[in-house]
Short mmCIF file of C-alpha atoms in Angstrom, two decimals:
data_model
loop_
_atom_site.label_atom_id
_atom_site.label_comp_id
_atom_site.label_asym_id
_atom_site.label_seq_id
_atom_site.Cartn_x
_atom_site.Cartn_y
_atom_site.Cartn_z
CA UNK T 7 176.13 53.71 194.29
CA UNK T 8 172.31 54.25 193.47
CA UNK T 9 171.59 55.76 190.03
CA UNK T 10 168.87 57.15 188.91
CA UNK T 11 167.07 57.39 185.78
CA UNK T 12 164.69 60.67 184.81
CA UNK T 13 162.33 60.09 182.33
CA UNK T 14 160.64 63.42 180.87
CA UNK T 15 157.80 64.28 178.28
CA UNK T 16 156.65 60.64 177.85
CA UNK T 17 153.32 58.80 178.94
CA UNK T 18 153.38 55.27 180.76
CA UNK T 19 152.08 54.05 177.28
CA UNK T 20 154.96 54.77 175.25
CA UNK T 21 157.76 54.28 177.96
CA UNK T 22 155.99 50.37 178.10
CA UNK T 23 156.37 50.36 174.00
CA UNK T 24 159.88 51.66 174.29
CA UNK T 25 161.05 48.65 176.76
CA UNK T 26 158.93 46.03 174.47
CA UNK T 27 160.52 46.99 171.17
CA UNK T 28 164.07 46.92 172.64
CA UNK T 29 163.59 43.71 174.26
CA UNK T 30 161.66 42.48 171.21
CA UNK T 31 164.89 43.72 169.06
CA UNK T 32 167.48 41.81 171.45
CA UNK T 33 165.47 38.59 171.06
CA UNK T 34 165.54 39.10 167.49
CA UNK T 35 169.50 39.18 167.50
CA UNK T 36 169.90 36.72 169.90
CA UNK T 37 167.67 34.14 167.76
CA UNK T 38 169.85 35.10 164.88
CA UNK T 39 172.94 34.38 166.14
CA UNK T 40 171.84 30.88 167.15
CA UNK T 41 170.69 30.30 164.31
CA UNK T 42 173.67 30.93 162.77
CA UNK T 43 175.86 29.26 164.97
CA UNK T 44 173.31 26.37 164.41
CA UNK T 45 174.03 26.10 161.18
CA UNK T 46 177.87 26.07 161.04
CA UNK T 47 177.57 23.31 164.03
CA UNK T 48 176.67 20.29 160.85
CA UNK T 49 178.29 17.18 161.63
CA UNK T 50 179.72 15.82 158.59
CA UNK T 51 180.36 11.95 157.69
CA UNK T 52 184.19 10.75 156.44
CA UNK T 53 183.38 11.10 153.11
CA UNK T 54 181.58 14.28 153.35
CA UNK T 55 184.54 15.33 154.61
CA UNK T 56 186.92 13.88 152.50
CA UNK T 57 184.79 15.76 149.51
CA UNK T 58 184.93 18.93 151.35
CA UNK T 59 188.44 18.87 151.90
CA UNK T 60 189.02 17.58 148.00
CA UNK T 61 191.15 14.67 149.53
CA UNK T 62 191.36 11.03 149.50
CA UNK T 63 189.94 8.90 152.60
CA UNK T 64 193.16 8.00 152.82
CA UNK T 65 194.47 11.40 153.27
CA UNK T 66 191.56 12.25 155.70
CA UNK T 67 192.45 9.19 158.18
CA UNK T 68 196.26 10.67 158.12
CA UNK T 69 195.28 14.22 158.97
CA UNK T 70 193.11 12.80 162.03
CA UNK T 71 195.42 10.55 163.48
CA UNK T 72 197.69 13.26 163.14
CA UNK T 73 195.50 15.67 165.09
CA UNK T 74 195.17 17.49 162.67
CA UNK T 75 191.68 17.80 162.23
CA UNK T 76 189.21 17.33 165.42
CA UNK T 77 187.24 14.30 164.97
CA UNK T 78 183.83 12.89 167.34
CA UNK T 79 183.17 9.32 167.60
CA UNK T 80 179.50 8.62 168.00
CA UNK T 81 179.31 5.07 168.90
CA UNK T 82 181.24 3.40 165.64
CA UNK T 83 180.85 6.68 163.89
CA UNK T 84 183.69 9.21 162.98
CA UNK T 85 181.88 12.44 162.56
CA UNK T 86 183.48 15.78 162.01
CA UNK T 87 182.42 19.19 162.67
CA UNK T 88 181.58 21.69 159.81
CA UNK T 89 182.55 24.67 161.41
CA UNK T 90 186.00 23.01 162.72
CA UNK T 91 186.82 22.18 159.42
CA UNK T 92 186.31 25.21 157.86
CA UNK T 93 188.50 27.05 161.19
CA UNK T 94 191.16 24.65 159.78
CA UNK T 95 191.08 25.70 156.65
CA UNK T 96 191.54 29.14 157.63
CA UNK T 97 194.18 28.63 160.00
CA UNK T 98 196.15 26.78 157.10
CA UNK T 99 196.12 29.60 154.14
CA UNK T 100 197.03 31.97 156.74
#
């Protein structure tokens, strides 16, 4: 089905300004929400971890063998995501 769009009382001009603030506007929400997501995407070290969480290494090693907690091994680092972490935490006080 062909639509068809009628566009009254407005010069070429301002119908061109129209489209380049609304595509100017989706670009600007689009490069905040990476941004965001960016910055919740922080690997963290063990003992970062360990601090955020307010537990031992110990403790930390326990809840990822478990599975508890999703871990990434880069090379012979254990790295853990901010964002996952803080989804855990979540998840566990609900």
């Amino acid at each position: 089905m062909k639509q068809t769009l009628q566009i009254e009382n407005t010069n070429s001009e301002d119908f061109k300004n129209e489209i380049i603030n609304g595509v100017v506007e989706q670009m600007k929400n689009l490069a905040h929400n990476f941004t965001a997501k960016a910055e919740n995407e922080i690997l963290l070290t063990r003992e970062e971890t360990a601090k955020l969480l307010s537990i031992s290494l110990v403790s930390l090693w326990s809840l990822t063998k478990e599975n508890k907690l999703p871990v990434y091994h880069i090379g012979k680092s254990v790295r853990y995501k901010q964002s996952e972490i803080l989804n855990c935490l979540q998840l566990k006080s609900k």
